[in-house]
XYZ file of C-alpha atoms in Angstrom:
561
model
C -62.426 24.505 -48.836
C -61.580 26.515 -45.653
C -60.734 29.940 -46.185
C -56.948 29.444 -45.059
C -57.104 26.843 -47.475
C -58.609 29.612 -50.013
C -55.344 32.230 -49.282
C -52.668 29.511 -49.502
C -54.164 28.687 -52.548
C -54.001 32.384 -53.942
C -50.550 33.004 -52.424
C -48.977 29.646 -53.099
C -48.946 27.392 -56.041
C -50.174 24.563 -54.967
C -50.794 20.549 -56.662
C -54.313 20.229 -56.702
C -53.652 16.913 -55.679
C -51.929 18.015 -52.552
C -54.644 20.356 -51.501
C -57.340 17.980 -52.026
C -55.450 15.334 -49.667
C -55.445 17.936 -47.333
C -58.853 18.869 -46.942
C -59.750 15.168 -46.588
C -57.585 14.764 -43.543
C -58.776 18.321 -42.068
C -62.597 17.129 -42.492
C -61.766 13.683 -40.617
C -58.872 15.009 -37.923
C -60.042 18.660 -37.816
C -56.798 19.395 -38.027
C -56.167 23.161 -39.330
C -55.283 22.511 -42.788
C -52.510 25.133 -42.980
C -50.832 22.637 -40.538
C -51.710 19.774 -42.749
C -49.952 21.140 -45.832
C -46.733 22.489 -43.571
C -46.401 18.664 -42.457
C -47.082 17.759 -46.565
C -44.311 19.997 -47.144
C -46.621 21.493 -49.681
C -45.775 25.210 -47.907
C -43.214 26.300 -45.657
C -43.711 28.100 -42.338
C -43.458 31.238 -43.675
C -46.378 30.862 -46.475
C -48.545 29.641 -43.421
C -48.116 32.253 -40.444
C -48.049 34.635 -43.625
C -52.029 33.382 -44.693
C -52.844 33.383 -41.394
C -52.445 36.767 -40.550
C -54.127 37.178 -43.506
C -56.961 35.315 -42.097
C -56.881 36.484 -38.547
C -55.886 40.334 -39.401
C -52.541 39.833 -37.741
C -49.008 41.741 -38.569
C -46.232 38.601 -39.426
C -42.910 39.872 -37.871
C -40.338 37.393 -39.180
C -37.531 38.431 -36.867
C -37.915 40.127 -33.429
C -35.756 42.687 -31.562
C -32.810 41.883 -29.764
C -33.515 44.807 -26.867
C -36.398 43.587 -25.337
C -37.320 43.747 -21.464
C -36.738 40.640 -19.746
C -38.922 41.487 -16.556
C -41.520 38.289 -17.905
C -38.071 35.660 -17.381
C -39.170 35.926 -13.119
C -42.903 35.329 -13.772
C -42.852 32.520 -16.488
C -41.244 29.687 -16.601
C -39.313 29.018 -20.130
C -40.558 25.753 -20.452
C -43.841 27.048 -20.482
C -43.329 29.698 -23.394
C -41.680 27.269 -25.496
C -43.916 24.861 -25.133
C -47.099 27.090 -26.080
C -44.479 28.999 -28.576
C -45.145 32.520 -27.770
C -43.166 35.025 -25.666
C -43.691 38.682 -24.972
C -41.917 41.710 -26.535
C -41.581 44.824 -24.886
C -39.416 47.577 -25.815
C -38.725 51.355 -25.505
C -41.201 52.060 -28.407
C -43.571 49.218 -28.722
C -45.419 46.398 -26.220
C -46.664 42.763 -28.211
C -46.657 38.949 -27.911
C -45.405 37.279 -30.466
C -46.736 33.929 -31.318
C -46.500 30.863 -33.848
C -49.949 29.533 -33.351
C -52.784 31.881 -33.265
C -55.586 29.165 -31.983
C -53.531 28.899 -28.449
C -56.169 31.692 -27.306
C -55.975 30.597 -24.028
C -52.075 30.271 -23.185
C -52.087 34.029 -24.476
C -55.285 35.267 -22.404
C -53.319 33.790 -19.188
C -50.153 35.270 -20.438
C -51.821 38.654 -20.566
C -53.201 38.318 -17.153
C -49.947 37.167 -15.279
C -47.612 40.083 -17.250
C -50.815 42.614 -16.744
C -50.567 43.280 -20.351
C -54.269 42.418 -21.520
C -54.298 45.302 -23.820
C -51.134 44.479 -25.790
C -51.624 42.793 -29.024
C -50.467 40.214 -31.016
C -48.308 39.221 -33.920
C -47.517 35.875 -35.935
C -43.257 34.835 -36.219
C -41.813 31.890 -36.967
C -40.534 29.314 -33.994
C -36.834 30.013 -34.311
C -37.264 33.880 -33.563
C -39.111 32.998 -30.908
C -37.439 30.482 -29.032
C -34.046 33.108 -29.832
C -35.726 35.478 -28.011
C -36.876 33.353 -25.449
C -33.664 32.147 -24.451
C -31.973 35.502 -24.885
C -34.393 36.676 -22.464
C -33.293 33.966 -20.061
C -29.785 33.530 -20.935
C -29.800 37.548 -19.604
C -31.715 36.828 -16.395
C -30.827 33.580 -15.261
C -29.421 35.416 -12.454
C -25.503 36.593 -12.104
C -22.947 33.820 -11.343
C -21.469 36.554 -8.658
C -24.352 36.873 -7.001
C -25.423 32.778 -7.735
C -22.158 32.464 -5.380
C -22.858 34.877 -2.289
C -25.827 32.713 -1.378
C -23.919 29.228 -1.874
C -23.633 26.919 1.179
C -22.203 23.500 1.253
C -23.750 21.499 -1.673
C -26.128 18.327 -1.161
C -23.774 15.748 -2.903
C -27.125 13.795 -4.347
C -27.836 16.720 -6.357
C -24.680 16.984 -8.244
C -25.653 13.849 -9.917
C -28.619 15.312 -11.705
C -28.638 13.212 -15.612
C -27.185 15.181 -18.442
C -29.636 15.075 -21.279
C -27.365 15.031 -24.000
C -30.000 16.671 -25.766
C -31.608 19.288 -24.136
C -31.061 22.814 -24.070
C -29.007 24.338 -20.937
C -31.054 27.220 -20.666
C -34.206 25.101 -19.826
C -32.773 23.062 -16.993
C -34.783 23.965 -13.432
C -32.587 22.192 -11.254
C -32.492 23.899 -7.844
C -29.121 22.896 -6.711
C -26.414 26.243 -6.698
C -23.494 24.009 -8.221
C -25.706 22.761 -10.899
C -26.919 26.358 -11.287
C -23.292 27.615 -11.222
C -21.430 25.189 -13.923
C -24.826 26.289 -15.876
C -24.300 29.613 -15.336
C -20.605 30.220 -16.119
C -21.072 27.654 -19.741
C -24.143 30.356 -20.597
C -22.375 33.010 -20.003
C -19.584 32.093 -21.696
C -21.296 31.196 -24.874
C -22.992 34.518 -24.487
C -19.591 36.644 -24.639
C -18.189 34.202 -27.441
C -15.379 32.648 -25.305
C -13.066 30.463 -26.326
C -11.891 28.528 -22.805
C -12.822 28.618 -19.167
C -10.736 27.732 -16.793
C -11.466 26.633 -13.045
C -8.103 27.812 -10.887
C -7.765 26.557 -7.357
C -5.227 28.377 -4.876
C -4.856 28.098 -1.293
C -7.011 30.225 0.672
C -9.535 30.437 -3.150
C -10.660 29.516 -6.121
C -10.827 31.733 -9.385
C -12.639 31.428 -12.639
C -11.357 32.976 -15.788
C -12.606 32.811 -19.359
C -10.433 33.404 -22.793
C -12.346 36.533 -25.073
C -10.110 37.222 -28.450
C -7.354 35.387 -27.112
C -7.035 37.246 -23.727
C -8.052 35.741 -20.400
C -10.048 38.205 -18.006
C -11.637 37.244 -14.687
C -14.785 35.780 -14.797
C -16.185 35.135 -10.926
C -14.402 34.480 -7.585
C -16.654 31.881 -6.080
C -16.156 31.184 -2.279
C -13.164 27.876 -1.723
C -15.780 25.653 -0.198
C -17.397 24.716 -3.591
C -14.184 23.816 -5.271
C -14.631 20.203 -4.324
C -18.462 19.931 -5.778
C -17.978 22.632 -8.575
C -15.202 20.378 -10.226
C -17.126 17.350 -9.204
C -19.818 18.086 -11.181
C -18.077 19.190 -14.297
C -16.189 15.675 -14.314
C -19.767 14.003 -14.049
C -21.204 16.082 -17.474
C -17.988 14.653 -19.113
C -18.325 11.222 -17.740
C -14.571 11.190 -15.884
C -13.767 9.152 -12.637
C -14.861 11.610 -9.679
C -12.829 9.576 -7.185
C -9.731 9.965 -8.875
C -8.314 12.993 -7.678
C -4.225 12.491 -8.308
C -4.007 11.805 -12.187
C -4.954 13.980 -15.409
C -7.939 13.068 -17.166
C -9.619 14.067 -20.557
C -13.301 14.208 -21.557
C -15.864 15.674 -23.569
C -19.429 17.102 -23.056
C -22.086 17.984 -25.470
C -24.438 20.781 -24.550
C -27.081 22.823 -26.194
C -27.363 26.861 -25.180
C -29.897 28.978 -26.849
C -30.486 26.406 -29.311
C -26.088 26.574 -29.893
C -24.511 23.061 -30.319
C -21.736 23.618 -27.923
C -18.674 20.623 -28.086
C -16.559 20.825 -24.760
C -13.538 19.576 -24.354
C -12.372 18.862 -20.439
C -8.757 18.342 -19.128
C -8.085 18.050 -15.287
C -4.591 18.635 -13.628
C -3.495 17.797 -10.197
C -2.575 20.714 -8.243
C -0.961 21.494 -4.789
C -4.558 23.485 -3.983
C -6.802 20.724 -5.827
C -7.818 19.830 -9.095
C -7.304 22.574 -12.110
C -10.126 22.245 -15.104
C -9.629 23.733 -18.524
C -12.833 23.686 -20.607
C -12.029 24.734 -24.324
C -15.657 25.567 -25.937
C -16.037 25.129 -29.845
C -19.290 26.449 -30.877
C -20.797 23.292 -33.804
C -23.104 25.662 -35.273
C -20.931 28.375 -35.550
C -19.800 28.865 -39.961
C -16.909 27.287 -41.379
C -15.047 30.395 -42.676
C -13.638 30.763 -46.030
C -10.158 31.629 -47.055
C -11.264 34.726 -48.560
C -12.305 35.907 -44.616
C -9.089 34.626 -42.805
C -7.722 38.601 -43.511
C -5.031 37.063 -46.028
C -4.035 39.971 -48.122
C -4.562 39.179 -52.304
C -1.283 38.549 -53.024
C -0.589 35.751 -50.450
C -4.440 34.314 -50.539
C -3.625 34.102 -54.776
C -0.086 32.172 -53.891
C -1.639 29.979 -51.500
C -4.520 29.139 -53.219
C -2.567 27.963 -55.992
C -0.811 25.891 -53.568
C -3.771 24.166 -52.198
C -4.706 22.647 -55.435
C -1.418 20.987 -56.016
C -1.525 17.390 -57.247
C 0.825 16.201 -54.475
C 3.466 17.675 -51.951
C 3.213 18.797 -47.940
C 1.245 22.079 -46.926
C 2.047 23.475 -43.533
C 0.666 25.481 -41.060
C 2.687 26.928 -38.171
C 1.699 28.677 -35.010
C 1.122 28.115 -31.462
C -2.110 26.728 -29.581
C -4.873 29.009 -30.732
C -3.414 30.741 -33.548
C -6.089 29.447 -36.170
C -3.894 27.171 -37.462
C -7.236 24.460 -37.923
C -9.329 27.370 -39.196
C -7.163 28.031 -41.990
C -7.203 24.039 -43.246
C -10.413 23.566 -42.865
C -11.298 26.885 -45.412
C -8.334 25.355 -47.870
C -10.068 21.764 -47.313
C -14.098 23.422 -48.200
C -12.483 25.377 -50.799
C -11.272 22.041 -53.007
C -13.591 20.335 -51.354
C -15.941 18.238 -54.981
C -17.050 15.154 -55.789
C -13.999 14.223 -57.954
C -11.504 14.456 -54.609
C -11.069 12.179 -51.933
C -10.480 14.230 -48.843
C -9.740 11.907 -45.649
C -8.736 13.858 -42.282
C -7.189 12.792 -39.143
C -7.438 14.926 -36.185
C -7.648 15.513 -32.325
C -10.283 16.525 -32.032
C -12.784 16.816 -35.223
C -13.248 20.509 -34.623
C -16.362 21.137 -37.558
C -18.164 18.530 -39.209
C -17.489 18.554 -43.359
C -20.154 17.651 -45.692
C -18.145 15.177 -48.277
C -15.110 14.567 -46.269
C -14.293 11.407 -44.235
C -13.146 12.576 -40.834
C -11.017 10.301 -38.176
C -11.214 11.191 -34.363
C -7.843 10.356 -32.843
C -8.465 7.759 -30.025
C -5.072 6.698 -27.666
C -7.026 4.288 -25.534
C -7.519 1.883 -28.177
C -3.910 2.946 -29.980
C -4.990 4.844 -33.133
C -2.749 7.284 -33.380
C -2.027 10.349 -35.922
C 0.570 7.908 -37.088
C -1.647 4.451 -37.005
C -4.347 6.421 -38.529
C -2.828 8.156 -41.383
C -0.813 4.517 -42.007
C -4.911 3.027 -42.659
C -6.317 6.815 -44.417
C -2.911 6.151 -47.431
C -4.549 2.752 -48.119
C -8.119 4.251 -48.571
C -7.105 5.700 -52.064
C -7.138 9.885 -50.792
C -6.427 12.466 -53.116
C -5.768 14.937 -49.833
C -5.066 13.818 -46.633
C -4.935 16.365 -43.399
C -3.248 15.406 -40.267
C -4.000 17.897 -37.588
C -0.696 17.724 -35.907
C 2.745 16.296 -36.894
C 3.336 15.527 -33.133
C 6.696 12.764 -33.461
C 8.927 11.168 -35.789
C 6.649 8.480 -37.053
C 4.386 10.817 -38.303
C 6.133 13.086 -39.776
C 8.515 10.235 -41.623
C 4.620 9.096 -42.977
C 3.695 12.308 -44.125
C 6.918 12.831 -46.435
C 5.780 9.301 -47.987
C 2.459 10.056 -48.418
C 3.229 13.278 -50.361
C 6.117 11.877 -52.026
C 4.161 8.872 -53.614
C 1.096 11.574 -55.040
C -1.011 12.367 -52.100
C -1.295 16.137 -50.973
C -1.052 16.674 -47.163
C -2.073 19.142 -44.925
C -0.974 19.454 -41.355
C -0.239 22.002 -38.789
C 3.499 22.758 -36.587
C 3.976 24.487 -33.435
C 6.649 26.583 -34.451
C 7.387 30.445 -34.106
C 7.694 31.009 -37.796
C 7.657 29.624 -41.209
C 11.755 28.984 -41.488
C 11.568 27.134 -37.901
C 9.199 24.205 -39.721
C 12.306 23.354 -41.696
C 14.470 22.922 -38.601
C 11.745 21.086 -36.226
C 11.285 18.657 -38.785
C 15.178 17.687 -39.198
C 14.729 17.586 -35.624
C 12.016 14.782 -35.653
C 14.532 12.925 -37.830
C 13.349 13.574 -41.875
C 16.138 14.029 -44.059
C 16.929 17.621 -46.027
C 16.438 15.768 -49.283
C 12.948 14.303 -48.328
C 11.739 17.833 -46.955
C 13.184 19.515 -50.213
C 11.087 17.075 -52.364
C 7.781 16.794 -50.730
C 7.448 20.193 -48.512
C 5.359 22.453 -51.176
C 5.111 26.335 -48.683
C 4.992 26.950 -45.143
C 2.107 29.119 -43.852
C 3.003 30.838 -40.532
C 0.020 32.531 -39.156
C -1.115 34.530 -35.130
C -4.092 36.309 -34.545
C -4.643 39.731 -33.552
C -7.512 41.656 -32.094
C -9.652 43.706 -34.106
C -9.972 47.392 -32.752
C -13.723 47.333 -32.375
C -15.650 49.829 -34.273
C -17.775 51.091 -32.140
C -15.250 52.809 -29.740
C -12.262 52.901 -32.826
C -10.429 57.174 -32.082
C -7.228 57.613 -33.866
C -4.265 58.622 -31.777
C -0.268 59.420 -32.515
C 2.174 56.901 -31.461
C 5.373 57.944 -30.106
C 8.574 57.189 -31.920
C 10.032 54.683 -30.309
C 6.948 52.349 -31.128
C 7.211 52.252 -34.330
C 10.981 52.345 -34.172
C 10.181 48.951 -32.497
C 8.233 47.915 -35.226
C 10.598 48.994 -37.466
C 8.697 51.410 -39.138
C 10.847 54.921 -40.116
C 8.600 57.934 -39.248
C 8.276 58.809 -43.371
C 6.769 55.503 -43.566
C 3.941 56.367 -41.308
C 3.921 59.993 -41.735
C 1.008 60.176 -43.888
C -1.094 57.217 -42.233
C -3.453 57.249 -39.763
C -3.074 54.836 -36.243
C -6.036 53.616 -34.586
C -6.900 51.962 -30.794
C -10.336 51.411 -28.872
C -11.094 53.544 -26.641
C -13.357 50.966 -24.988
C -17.436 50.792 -24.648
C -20.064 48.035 -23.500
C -20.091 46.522 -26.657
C -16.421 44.919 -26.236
C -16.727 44.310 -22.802
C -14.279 47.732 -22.257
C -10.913 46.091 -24.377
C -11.140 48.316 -27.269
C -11.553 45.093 -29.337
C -14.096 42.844 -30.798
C -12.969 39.513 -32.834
C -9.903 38.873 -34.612
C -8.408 38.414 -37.843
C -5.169 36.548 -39.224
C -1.950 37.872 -40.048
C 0.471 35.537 -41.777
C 4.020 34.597 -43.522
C 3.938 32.403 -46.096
C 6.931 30.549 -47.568
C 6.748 29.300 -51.238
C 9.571 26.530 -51.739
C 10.671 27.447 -55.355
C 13.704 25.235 -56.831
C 16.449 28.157 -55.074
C 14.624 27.757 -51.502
C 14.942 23.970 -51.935
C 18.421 23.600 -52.992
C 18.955 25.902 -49.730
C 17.435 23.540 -47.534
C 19.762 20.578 -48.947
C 22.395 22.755 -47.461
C 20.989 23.918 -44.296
C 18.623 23.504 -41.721
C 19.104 26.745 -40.428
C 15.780 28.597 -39.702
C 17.559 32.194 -40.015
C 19.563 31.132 -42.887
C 16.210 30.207 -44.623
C 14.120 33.447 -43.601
C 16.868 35.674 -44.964
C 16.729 34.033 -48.235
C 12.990 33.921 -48.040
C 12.695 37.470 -47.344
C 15.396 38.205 -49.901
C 12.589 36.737 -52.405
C 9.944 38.828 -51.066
C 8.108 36.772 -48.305
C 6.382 39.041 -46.319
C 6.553 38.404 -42.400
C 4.701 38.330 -39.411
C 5.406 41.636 -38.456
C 5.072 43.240 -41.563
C 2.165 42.305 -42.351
C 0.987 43.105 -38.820
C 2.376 46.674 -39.481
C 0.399 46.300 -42.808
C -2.809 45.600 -40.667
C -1.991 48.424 -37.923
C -1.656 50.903 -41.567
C -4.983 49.560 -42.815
C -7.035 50.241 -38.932
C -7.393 46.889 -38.286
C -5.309 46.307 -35.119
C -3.116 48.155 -32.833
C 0.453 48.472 -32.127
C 0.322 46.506 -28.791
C -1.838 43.604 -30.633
C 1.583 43.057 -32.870
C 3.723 43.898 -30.237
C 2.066 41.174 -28.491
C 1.869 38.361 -31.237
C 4.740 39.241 -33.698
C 7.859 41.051 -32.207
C 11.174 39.226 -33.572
């Protein structure tokens, strides 16, 4: 038995059997039989590097620090530290290379030699913390996309037309031509600061790039108007659209991989007077389906809605405009009654996170299924729970009262400005008070606000008159303390980092329903609401300013009636 053999059987438990298999296929392959038993399955990565440094006298550092130097990212190519699975770690109080396999002894000798770092030594980590900091390292240095765009000339049209590998990672393509470099530039960076869109803005005499952060767009880069024509050119070849058609819309999708990040982008084009204007929405795949408990809900509501959610039958709705969270917060309700014993079928436009155990269906006009042709096929697939991800016209809504009026529960989403309004747009699409009175269960109402970032958080005194504003007397704030940002690197200088919900939720009790046989007026039905203790928008933004959470301006800016 080899003597990594010998420690894997000390440290892990091994089958006999298993080990025995192993050293037959290390004494005809010569394979290292720590590698054997990882591809048995027999140990996992970490009981190997953990043996082996064991063996080989070597520290085992499972994670690695965020700060390190990125001087190496001009010297070494990425593909090359990948491949050999090693990269070198150098920060303001220690100098190492980290590696996965310690017999690449030569790889790390010519490492040493190139970064003049023969003394440093080394430790064992697992892949994933070292291709993270790999393409941190690179994501960092790639190289500005301000100064990628001083040096920009007119673009070789052959070299836009580099393949897409649907597959591999952004971070590891060498292309040489600037646009290429560019469009991978701006999606890195993006990812990097955790936007949400980018968008590509032509005017007359130049061309602007902006990205959304928390909501917010800021300017991103100014890049010279000459490469408008092959900078949006090459973004409609990654999503497959017509490049030669120049005068209509058009809608696409492209799949990339940063830093090891599935990243799902959606593309729309618009015809301009200065040229074509691309919006690229970015929805991080591997990013964590949130639950409700997380949204920021407050007890009360989160114990009213829950209740809701589990229904046997009856309409849920969310309200809000684009980018309000409105998919985030059925998605948590869908994972949290998400078992075995319920069938959960969704429609949507577009599948925003996949769902272990739920059937999804990807809204597709070109070959006419529709929210409403959809959802008419999901009723006849025997659903407990149906979501729709936007009641968009009359046919659908007039589908989704049936489907919740013959035992099916259904969620879907409204762009309205509050919960009463839901009432009124839907009378507007054409459903009668009676049928919205019998299948229309509560109406959540939801924005998002900033988060003061922690970091930079100072408490201040706000005058009068805003909180006057927000309705708030000055006893009722007299003994509670206001916060803002100050701003600091880590939030990019807003005085905010991430955001959290605030929300209004109407429960339709037998009084609120016999109201809405009566009227369809929104006010009509907040007063009474509010008469029966919903909370609103704005009060429960105040309620968020009173706990630190936001600021008066994030309210002022999402929730001012």
């Amino acid at each position: 038995m080899t003597s990594i053999g010998k420690i894997l059987a000390e440290q892990v438990a091994l089958d006999p059997e298993q080990l025995r298999r192993a050293e037959n296929t290390h004494r005809q392959t010569g394979e290292d039989i720590g590698r054997i038993l990882l591809q048995q399955r027999a140990i996992d990565e970490i009981d190997l590097l953990k043996a082996q440094g064991v063996f080989f006298d070597l520290d085992v550092r499972l994670s690695l620090p965020s700060d390190i130097s990125t001087e190496f990212t001009t010297k070494v190519p990425i593909g090359f530290l990948k491949g050999v699975g090693m990269v070198p770690v150098q920060t303001a109080g220690e100098v190492f290379f980290a590696v996965n396999d310690p017999y690449l002894l030569q790889p790390l000798d010519d490492l040493r030699r190139i970064l003049s770092l023969e003394m440093a030594p080394c430790v064992l980590s697992p892949n994933t913390a070292i291709v993270t900091a790999i393409n941190f390292a690179y994501n960092m240095t790639q190289g500005s996309a301000e100064s990628m765009v001083q040096s920009m000339d007119d673009e070789d049209p052959e070299a836009l037309f580099s393949e897409i590998e649907e597959t591999a990672d952004l971070l590891d393509d060498t292309s040489d031509a600037p646009v290429i470099k560019l469009v991978n530039l701006v999606f890195a960076q993006a990812v990097r600061d955790k936007a949400s869109d980018i968008h590509i803005e032509p005017y007359q005499n130049s061309l602007k790039i902006r990205q959304r952060l928390d909501g917010i767009l800021y300017d991103m880069l100014d890049p010279p108007k000459h490469v408008q024509s092959a900078l949006v050119s090459r973004v409609k070849i990654m999503a497959k659209l017509n490049i030669a058609e120049k005068r209509l819309p058009q809608d696409g999708r492209i799949e990339l991989r940063v830093a090891n990040r599935e990243i799902d982008v959606r593309v729309s084009t618009l015809p301009t007077a200065f040229g074509e204007r691309v919006v690229l929405r970015l929805l991080d795949k591997s990013s964590i389906l949130m639950s409700l408990a997380d949204l920021g809900m407050p007890q009360e509501r989160l114990f009213h809605f829950s209740r809701e959610i589990r229904a046997a039958n009856g309409i849920i709705l969310v309200t809000g405009p684009t980018g309000s969270g409105k998919t985030t917060t059925l998605y948590a309700a869908l994972t949290t009654i998400n078992s075995t014993d319920v069938n959960i079928i969704t429609i949507e436009d577009p599948i925003e996170y996949r769902i272990s155990g739920i059937g999804q269906v990807q809204v597709d006009s070109k070959i006419n299924l529709t929210f409403a042709s959809g959802l008419r096929s999901i009723v006849r697939q025997d659903p407990d729970v149906i979501l729709v991800g936007e009641i968009r016209d009359s046919e659908t809504a007039q589908i989704a009262v049936q489907s919740a009026l013959t035992g099916h529960l259904v969620f879907s989403t409204l762009h309205t400005n509050d919960s009463a309004s839901a009432i009124t747009r839907l009378r507007d699409m054409g459903v009668e008070s009676f049928l919205l009175s019998s299948s229309v269960n509560c109406i959540l109402a939801q924005r998002l606000v900033r988060i003061i970032c922690s970091e930079c958080r100072q408490e201040y005194l706000p005058t009068p008159e805003e909180m006057e504003k927000l309705g708030v007397s000055p006893e009722e704030y007299a003994d509670k303390k206001i916060y803002r940002g100050r701003g600091c690197s880590k939030c990019h200088h807003t005085g905010y980092r991430g955001r959290k919900g605030i929300f209004e939720l109407m429960l339709l009790d037998r009084e609120m329903k016999d109201l809405i046989l009566k009227t369809s007026d929104s006010n009509t039905i907040k007063q009474a609401a509010v008469k029966k203790g919903m909370v609103t928008l704005r009060q429960d933004g105040v309620d968020k300013i009173f706990e630190g959470t936001t600021t008066i301006e994030e309210v002022f800016r999402v929730a001012l009636e």
